[in-house]
Amino acid sequence: MSEPSLLTEADRQFTICNACRFCEGICAVFPAMELRTAFEIGDVSYLANLCHDCGACLDACPFSGPHEFAIDIPALMTDARAESYERFAWPRSVWALLTRRGAPLAIFAVGFAFFLLIALATGGGDRLFRTHTGDDAFYSVVPFLWILIPALAGGLYALAVMLIGVSGFARETGAGVRPFRSLALHRRAVSDAVRLEYLKGGGGGCPYPVGDGSGTRRLLHSLVFYGFLSTFASTVAAAIEQDILGIRPPYPVLSVPVILGTIGGIGILAGGFGFLLIARRRVRTRVNAAMLRLNRGFTTLLLASTLTGLLLLVLRATPLMGILLVIHLAVLAALFATFPYGKFVHWMYRYAALVQFRMESDAEPAPQSSDHPGPQPEVLPSPSVPGAVEVSGHESSQP
Amino acid sequence: MTGMKPYDVVVAGGGNAGLCAALSAASEAARVLLVERSPRWRRGGNSRHTRDIRYAHDAGEPWAMTAYPAPAFAEDLRSVSDPGSAPELAGPMIEESRSLPAWMERHGVRWQQPLRGSLALSTNRFFLGGGRALINTYYDTATALGVDVMYAGSVVGLDLAGDGRCRALSVEHEGRRETVETGAVVLASGGLEANRQWLRKTFGEGADNFVIRGTPDNDGSLLLNLLERGAQPVGSPDTFHGIAVDARSPSADGGIVTRVDSIPFGIVVDSTGRRFYDEGEALWPKRYAQWGRLIANRPGQIAYSIMDRQSWGSFIPSCFPPVRAGTVPELASKLGVDATAVSQTVAEFNAAVAPTQPFDHSRLDGNGTTGLTPRKSHWARPIDQAPYYGYPLRPGITFTYAGLAVDSTARVLRTGGEPFGNVFAAGELMAGNILTRGYLAGVGLTIGSVFGRIAGREAARV
């Protein structure tokens, strides 16, 4: 869908949602939607990234499917979200390049060639295929600086691109910089994020992959999310041991870095394979090809990183360690390259949306509805108050 | 589908009442068939458009701020409706409503806080995701309990022997008619409001201009069928519950989103461009449903809500954008009404307005017109600031009150007063036993759930 018609369609559907409001309890999107009577592109980007793609609202909607109103919020949000990733990516040309089909494989190939070259240039072929044990075994194959500097450079670049992206997002949605200076808002947004609050379906779970609400998607995502954090913590722990405590790698199996990395790896494997297998059973009304490619690419790279990393751990005292290290580093290079130019960005925009949502949540109450009028403090619904009948005795539409 | 197996209970109608009956019968180990008129995507009838249920309860109840004792519930019912044809059923129904939330939870239902901007009701509970989510949950639970569900099927005839017992019925499905033997039947097929022919006959040719707010499947065919077979009627057939809906609504199934809440904020004119009723007569709930009938009685069954920018933002907009213009005559032209007449009406209205109190739409604010007929008793304020907004309105019919008399076991009664042995009714098609006019938010589901449960249990024990 091109931008103008996506906006028109979003405005049409959100206006109907605002007239209905039955999904209000399911997640944050509908309360946020209700604070608006007109929808500009910034509102659509905000709501689309606040949406966690659970699908519960589609099941609950009497106006979805063949109904004349043709409401389909999940598909609309996915389209808008995919477009927002592209619009805020910097530069857009690099996003287009790195999200094409086969891009992850191409970057892996480049990374493989690079690290192989380094290994051969610094140690030659026989060093590559020799068994290395003892301190700094990995660095005999690929010197430490040749790992550190590309990683740091790549990481800083990725961080810069993502910050550019999220600030563009905050500008477009109208939130601006202000909410991000509030520690209180961050605390609440972090809580919503780490607890995956809006994958709870308001209590009913997501209809995932089909049918009755379940916690499956939240579980799978938690496995990947916390697995990823654990592997990140493992890297930090290794850096501390190596550079601060002066303990040289490789680390024993029962060391902090290895335990964190292994637990994290298992989490990613369980969650990642779960997504790949279960996600295909999800019946979508309309598949956004771009988003599907992003999802698959990211999941595949995460799984490849984990598998090659675990293989490297198991076979690190064998002659295969060298080539496995080169492969693992190449996969990590591909993964890092797609951080700012792939599915990984989703957490950033969604987090920004959560911060904005927390900021907006203390807004004015919504206007009264004829069938359930607003709070009227002078006539409280108490059986002993004669006026109670007036308030609770509704002659109104069938609810 | 040839040679369908016999069932203990057949439930005609897959909305809330029918599902409650099916669940209740299934938990008595009955073999249950539920026949739903709609295709699967539209299953659930008018229950899809509900969002809350009214129930009596004590203090300290989760999800409710205060207690809602049975006498208060009964008083609320009396205040909006004359007693139904069987007032002795209302009390026990209210008592049984206490146990509904727990029962609903056991069958998978989840709750949410009342909708924002609505009174934090202590009388009703809102189910998570609204009516369609409720229906989905019940269908899942029913299937898990072994209930057979037939979509896009119709129960077209009951084989009623002279003794009033039904031993079999005819079901039409995919162009074929099958006979199903059954131990009992529960009728939960809704009212007559989607039967255009009946509407025309009852309310005149103008009924073709009514919008049917809910499912297009409620043709009342089983209701009419039973009445022909000697069932005792309840409820006056020539009244209906209706509200003002946007004239641009689909002819059926527009649901809640087509309602127009703007009426008290401005004026309402008919196709002649003249006002015809006090737009500020009473607080929201009491007046809301009157407008269905009021507009039904206007020429062409059409009217127009007109206001200016001072009112915009004070009410939940309907699903269609308002008609907007820079001047009153321009608005009238866009709405398709005589611009001169409307301009004159607005001018007369503005001249009769002299606000004495601060404008306050959350209560009867006393700002009435003087020397104007019909007057506007409250919330009268000049309509003179561009842009001007308008909504075209039609009567939207929610439900009909005509139905079948039942006893306390939910058995349908014959005109002589004795019950049919194994024919039961629940939901809209027997609501006339409890309500003859008006409505109480959430009580439709109370009636359907209580009598659905009773009907299912009794049908299983026949």
Tab-separated table of C-alpha atoms in Angstrom, chain B residues 67-328:
chain	number	residue	atom	x	y	z
B	67	ALA	CA	-22.904	-3.472	45.967
B	68	TYR	CA	-25.903	-3.819	43.677
B	69	PRO	CA	-28.587	-5.444	45.770
B	70	ALA	CA	-31.470	-7.275	44.163
B	71	PRO	CA	-34.049	-4.641	45.221
B	72	ALA	CA	-32.020	-1.916	43.471
B	73	PHE	CA	-31.868	-4.004	40.307
B	74	ALA	CA	-35.611	-4.613	40.522
B	75	GLU	CA	-36.266	-0.921	41.053
B	76	ASP	CA	-34.108	-0.005	38.060
B	77	LEU	CA	-36.069	-2.443	35.946
B	78	ARG	CA	-39.368	-0.966	37.120
B	79	SER	CA	-38.188	2.545	36.426
B	80	VAL	CA	-37.569	1.987	32.723
B	81	SER	CA	-40.170	-0.574	31.853
B	82	ASP	CA	-43.626	-1.574	32.792
B	83	PRO	CA	-43.481	-5.017	34.317
B	84	GLY	CA	-43.253	-7.613	31.604
B	85	SER	CA	-45.995	-10.057	31.000
B	86	ALA	CA	-44.621	-12.321	33.720
B	87	PRO	CA	-43.397	-10.119	36.571
B	88	GLU	CA	-43.017	-13.161	38.812
B	89	LEU	CA	-40.068	-14.208	36.642
B	90	ALA	CA	-38.089	-11.008	37.178
B	91	GLY	CA	-37.309	-11.538	40.869
B	92	PRO	CA	-35.864	-15.042	40.494
B	93	MET	CA	-33.955	-13.885	37.414
B	94	ILE	CA	-32.352	-11.080	39.406
B	95	GLU	CA	-31.447	-13.512	42.177
B	96	GLU	CA	-29.908	-15.936	39.738
B	97	SER	CA	-27.943	-13.156	38.080
B	98	ARG	CA	-25.638	-13.198	41.120
B	99	SER	CA	-24.103	-16.457	40.009
B	100	LEU	CA	-23.572	-15.413	36.405
B	101	PRO	CA	-20.047	-13.936	36.548
B	102	ALA	CA	-18.579	-17.002	38.256
B	103	TRP	CA	-20.333	-19.284	35.785
B	104	MET	CA	-19.120	-17.199	32.875
B	105	GLU	CA	-15.566	-17.334	34.188
B	106	ARG	CA	-15.735	-21.092	34.488
B	107	HIS	CA	-16.637	-21.125	30.829
B	108	GLY	CA	-13.655	-19.022	29.804
B	109	VAL	CA	-14.898	-15.453	29.996
B	110	ARG	CA	-12.497	-12.717	31.091
B	111	TRP	CA	-13.244	-9.214	32.318
B	112	GLN	CA	-11.969	-5.736	31.757
B	113	GLN	CA	-12.472	-2.367	33.385
B	114	PRO	CA	-15.513	-0.430	32.208
B	115	LEU	CA	-14.869	1.596	29.095
B	116	ARG	CA	-13.140	4.900	29.638
B	117	GLY	CA	-15.474	7.842	29.703
B	118	SER	CA	-18.275	5.652	30.952
B	119	LEU	CA	-19.573	5.537	34.425
B	120	ALA	CA	-17.476	3.130	36.457
B	121	LEU	CA	-20.540	1.003	36.687
B	122	SER	CA	-21.175	-0.921	39.832
B	123	THR	CA	-24.105	-2.620	38.215
B	124	ASN	CA	-22.487	-4.211	35.192
B	125	ARG	CA	-19.336	-6.069	34.287
B	126	PHE	CA	-17.587	-5.606	30.955
B	127	PHE	CA	-16.163	-8.690	29.298
B	128	LEU	CA	-12.774	-8.410	27.673
B	129	GLY	CA	-12.928	-7.624	23.991
B	130	GLY	CA	-16.696	-7.204	23.855
B	131	GLY	CA	-19.451	-9.403	22.505
B	132	ARG	CA	-17.689	-11.183	19.703
B	133	ALA	CA	-14.883	-12.176	22.069
B	134	LEU	CA	-17.518	-13.499	24.479
B	135	ILE	CA	-19.132	-15.487	21.695
B	136	ASN	CA	-15.781	-16.859	20.495
B	137	THR	CA	-14.994	-18.017	24.013
B	138	TYR	CA	-18.340	-19.763	24.378
B	139	TYR	CA	-18.000	-21.508	21.014
B	140	ASP	CA	-14.538	-22.754	21.972
B	141	THR	CA	-15.820	-24.024	25.327
B	142	ALA	CA	-18.909	-25.570	23.766
B	143	THR	CA	-16.824	-27.423	21.204
B	144	ALA	CA	-14.520	-28.648	23.958
B	145	LEU	CA	-17.593	-29.950	25.816
B	146	GLY	CA	-18.656	-31.932	22.768
B	147	VAL	CA	-21.430	-29.702	21.448
B	148	ASP	CA	-21.962	-30.141	17.701
B	149	VAL	CA	-22.235	-26.820	15.905
B	150	MET	CA	-23.889	-26.322	12.541
B	151	TYR	CA	-23.251	-22.992	10.817
B	152	ALA	CA	-25.462	-21.479	8.123
B	153	GLY	CA	-28.250	-23.788	9.223
B	154	SER	CA	-31.891	-23.089	10.028
B	155	VAL	CA	-34.389	-24.904	12.157
B	156	VAL	CA	-37.414	-24.615	9.911
B	157	GLY	CA	-40.078	-26.681	11.567
B	158	LEU	CA	-40.877	-28.505	14.756
B	159	ASP	CA	-42.669	-31.807	14.672
B	160	LEU	CA	-45.121	-31.066	17.475
B	161	ALA	CA	-47.459	-33.852	18.341
B	162	GLY	CA	-50.890	-33.055	19.724
B	163	ASP	CA	-49.567	-33.327	23.246
B	164	GLY	CA	-47.236	-30.417	22.622
B	165	ARG	CA	-44.073	-32.504	22.670
B	166	CYS	CA	-41.473	-32.064	19.990
B	167	ARG	CA	-39.943	-35.318	18.851
B	168	ALA	CA	-38.091	-34.148	15.805
B	169	LEU	CA	-37.405	-31.041	13.833
B	170	SER	CA	-36.443	-30.032	10.315
B	171	VAL	CA	-33.103	-28.431	9.715
B	172	GLU	CA	-32.149	-26.761	6.465
B	173	HIS	CA	-28.467	-26.687	5.611
B	174	GLU	CA	-26.589	-26.277	2.342
B	175	GLY	CA	-29.773	-26.457	0.343
B	176	ARG	CA	-30.955	-29.711	1.900
B	177	ARG	CA	-33.535	-30.399	4.515
B	178	GLU	CA	-32.870	-32.986	7.209
B	179	THR	CA	-34.967	-34.374	10.002
B	180	VAL	CA	-33.298	-34.487	13.389
B	181	GLU	CA	-34.761	-36.472	16.257
B	182	THR	CA	-34.401	-34.714	19.533
B	183	GLY	CA	-35.329	-35.021	23.166
B	184	ALA	CA	-35.941	-31.307	23.563
B	185	VAL	CA	-35.489	-28.043	21.734
B	186	VAL	CA	-34.368	-24.631	22.968
B	187	LEU	CA	-35.428	-21.659	20.886
B	188	ALA	CA	-32.868	-18.866	21.124
B	189	SER	CA	-33.205	-17.390	17.680
B	190	GLY	CA	-33.733	-13.755	18.518
B	191	GLY	CA	-36.476	-11.321	17.622
B	192	LEU	CA	-38.179	-10.000	14.534
B	193	GLU	CA	-36.251	-6.819	13.893
B	194	ALA	CA	-34.506	-8.033	10.736
B	195	ASN	CA	-37.689	-9.261	9.105
B	196	ARG	CA	-38.351	-6.509	6.570
B	197	GLN	CA	-41.670	-7.967	5.568
B	198	TRP	CA	-42.906	-8.106	9.145
B	199	LEU	CA	-41.580	-4.609	9.818
B	200	ARG	CA	-43.433	-3.270	6.817
B	201	LYS	CA	-46.631	-4.999	7.884
B	202	THR	CA	-46.342	-3.796	11.474
B	203	PHE	CA	-44.967	-0.279	11.081
B	204	GLY	CA	-45.958	0.632	7.555
B	205	GLU	CA	-44.050	1.275	4.359
B	206	GLY	CA	-41.768	3.666	6.198
B	207	ALA	CA	-40.177	0.692	7.898
B	208	ASP	CA	-38.174	0.154	4.730
B	209	ASN	CA	-36.201	3.197	5.860
B	210	PHE	CA	-35.323	1.663	9.192
B	211	VAL	CA	-31.752	0.620	9.690
B	212	ILE	CA	-31.380	-2.787	11.310
B	213	ARG	CA	-28.655	-2.287	13.864
B	214	GLY	CA	-27.812	-5.934	14.384
B	215	THR	CA	-27.693	-9.252	12.641
B	216	PRO	CA	-29.653	-9.643	9.414
B	217	ASP	CA	-30.598	-13.162	10.520
B	218	ASN	CA	-33.234	-12.306	13.115
B	219	ASP	CA	-36.306	-12.860	11.001
B	220	GLY	CA	-38.257	-14.279	13.910
B	221	SER	CA	-39.291	-17.264	11.829
B	222	LEU	CA	-39.338	-19.706	14.739
B	223	LEU	CA	-41.133	-17.191	16.920
B	224	LEU	CA	-43.850	-16.719	14.320
B	225	ASN	CA	-43.941	-20.455	13.729
B	226	LEU	CA	-44.601	-21.178	17.410
B	227	LEU	CA	-47.223	-18.460	17.628
B	228	GLU	CA	-49.023	-20.129	14.764
B	229	ARG	CA	-48.800	-23.445	16.589
B	230	GLY	CA	-50.588	-22.103	19.620
B	231	ALA	CA	-47.865	-20.556	21.732
B	232	GLN	CA	-48.879	-17.725	24.026
B	233	PRO	CA	-47.528	-14.350	22.932
B	234	VAL	CA	-45.984	-11.720	25.174
B	235	GLY	CA	-45.048	-8.143	24.483
B	236	SER	CA	-46.671	-5.636	22.254
B	237	PRO	CA	-45.803	-6.310	18.630
B	238	ASP	CA	-46.137	-2.691	17.578
B	239	THR	CA	-43.338	-1.255	19.663
B	240	PHE	CA	-39.647	-1.549	19.070
B	241	HIS	CA	-36.469	-0.348	20.694
B	242	GLY	CA	-34.562	1.954	18.428
B	243	ILE	CA	-32.203	4.868	18.460
B	244	ALA	CA	-30.956	7.507	16.067
B	245	VAL	CA	-28.297	6.111	13.770
B	246	ASP	CA	-26.346	7.697	10.978
B	247	ALA	CA	-28.377	7.525	7.776
B	248	ARG	CA	-25.268	6.368	5.922
B	249	SER	CA	-25.213	3.103	7.943
B	250	PRO	CA	-25.272	-0.268	6.264
B	251	SER	CA	-28.852	-1.518	6.105
B	252	ALA	CA	-27.997	-4.156	8.717
B	253	ASP	CA	-25.289	-5.131	11.196
B	254	GLY	CA	-23.722	-1.724	11.634
B	255	GLY	CA	-23.652	-2.345	15.358
B	256	ILE	CA	-22.760	0.198	17.984
B	257	VAL	CA	-20.567	2.397	15.797
B	258	THR	CA	-23.409	3.875	13.779
B	259	ARG	CA	-25.160	5.501	16.752
B	260	VAL	CA	-25.165	9.285	16.750
B	261	ASP	CA	-24.582	10.974	20.092
B	262	SER	CA	-24.776	14.566	18.944
B	263	ILE	CA	-28.511	15.214	19.393
B	264	PRO	CA	-28.502	17.037	22.745
B	265	PHE	CA	-25.755	19.412	21.664
B	266	GLY	CA	-27.611	21.134	18.854
B	267	ILE	CA	-30.997	20.902	17.172
B	268	VAL	CA	-32.705	18.238	15.146
B	269	VAL	CA	-34.787	19.045	12.067
B	270	ASP	CA	-36.792	16.792	9.789
B	271	SER	CA	-36.922	16.805	5.993
B	272	THR	CA	-38.971	19.995	6.032
B	273	GLY	CA	-36.196	21.778	7.879
B	274	ARG	CA	-38.265	22.275	11.032
B	275	ARG	CA	-37.610	21.109	14.568
B	276	PHE	CA	-40.090	18.662	15.999
B	277	TYR	CA	-39.005	17.645	19.492
B	278	ASP	CA	-37.217	18.866	22.586
B	279	GLU	CA	-33.583	17.853	22.049
B	280	GLY	CA	-32.736	18.688	25.654
B	281	GLU	CA	-35.561	16.871	27.329
B	282	ALA	CA	-33.687	14.658	29.728
B	283	LEU	CA	-30.310	13.259	30.614
B	284	TRP	CA	-28.837	10.913	28.113
B	285	PRO	CA	-30.118	7.496	28.999
B	286	LYS	CA	-33.793	8.337	29.179
B	287	ARG	CA	-33.902	10.119	25.904
B	288	TYR	CA	-31.526	8.059	23.867
B	289	ALA	CA	-34.005	5.420	22.747
B	290	GLN	CA	-36.920	7.808	22.151
B	291	TRP	CA	-35.313	9.169	19.054
B	292	GLY	CA	-35.640	5.928	17.169
B	293	ARG	CA	-39.412	6.212	17.374
B	294	LEU	CA	-39.410	9.973	16.882
B	295	ILE	CA	-37.498	9.776	13.630
B	296	ALA	CA	-39.576	6.797	12.500
B	297	ASN	CA	-42.607	9.063	12.657
B	298	ARG	CA	-41.146	11.875	10.589
B	299	PRO	CA	-41.777	12.102	6.836
B	300	GLY	CA	-39.367	9.828	5.038
B	301	GLN	CA	-38.050	8.519	8.367
B	302	ILE	CA	-35.186	10.952	8.187
B	303	ALA	CA	-33.905	13.777	10.380
B	304	TYR	CA	-30.756	15.855	10.736
B	305	SER	CA	-28.706	16.725	13.798
B	306	ILE	CA	-27.224	20.211	13.395
B	307	MET	CA	-24.643	21.899	15.589
B	308	ASP	CA	-21.694	24.240	15.398
B	309	ARG	CA	-18.063	23.961	16.370
B	310	GLN	CA	-18.751	24.587	20.052
B	311	SER	CA	-20.208	21.094	20.266
B	312	TRP	CA	-17.494	19.285	18.391
B	313	GLY	CA	-15.460	17.102	20.766
B	314	SER	CA	-18.219	16.851	23.387
B	315	PHE	CA	-19.465	13.491	22.229
B	316	ILE	CA	-18.074	10.286	20.797
B	317	PRO	CA	-18.320	10.694	17.007
B	318	SER	CA	-19.976	7.971	15.016
B	319	CYS	CA	-18.036	5.964	12.492
B	320	PHE	CA	-18.874	8.319	9.618
B	321	PRO	CA	-17.350	11.781	9.305
B	322	PRO	CA	-19.793	14.611	10.005
B	323	VAL	CA	-21.070	16.753	7.180
B	324	ARG	CA	-19.240	20.033	7.504
B	325	ALA	CA	-19.834	23.509	6.097
B	326	GLY	CA	-18.897	27.140	6.587
B	327	THR	CA	-22.462	28.418	6.822
B	328	VAL	CA	-25.837	27.046	7.871
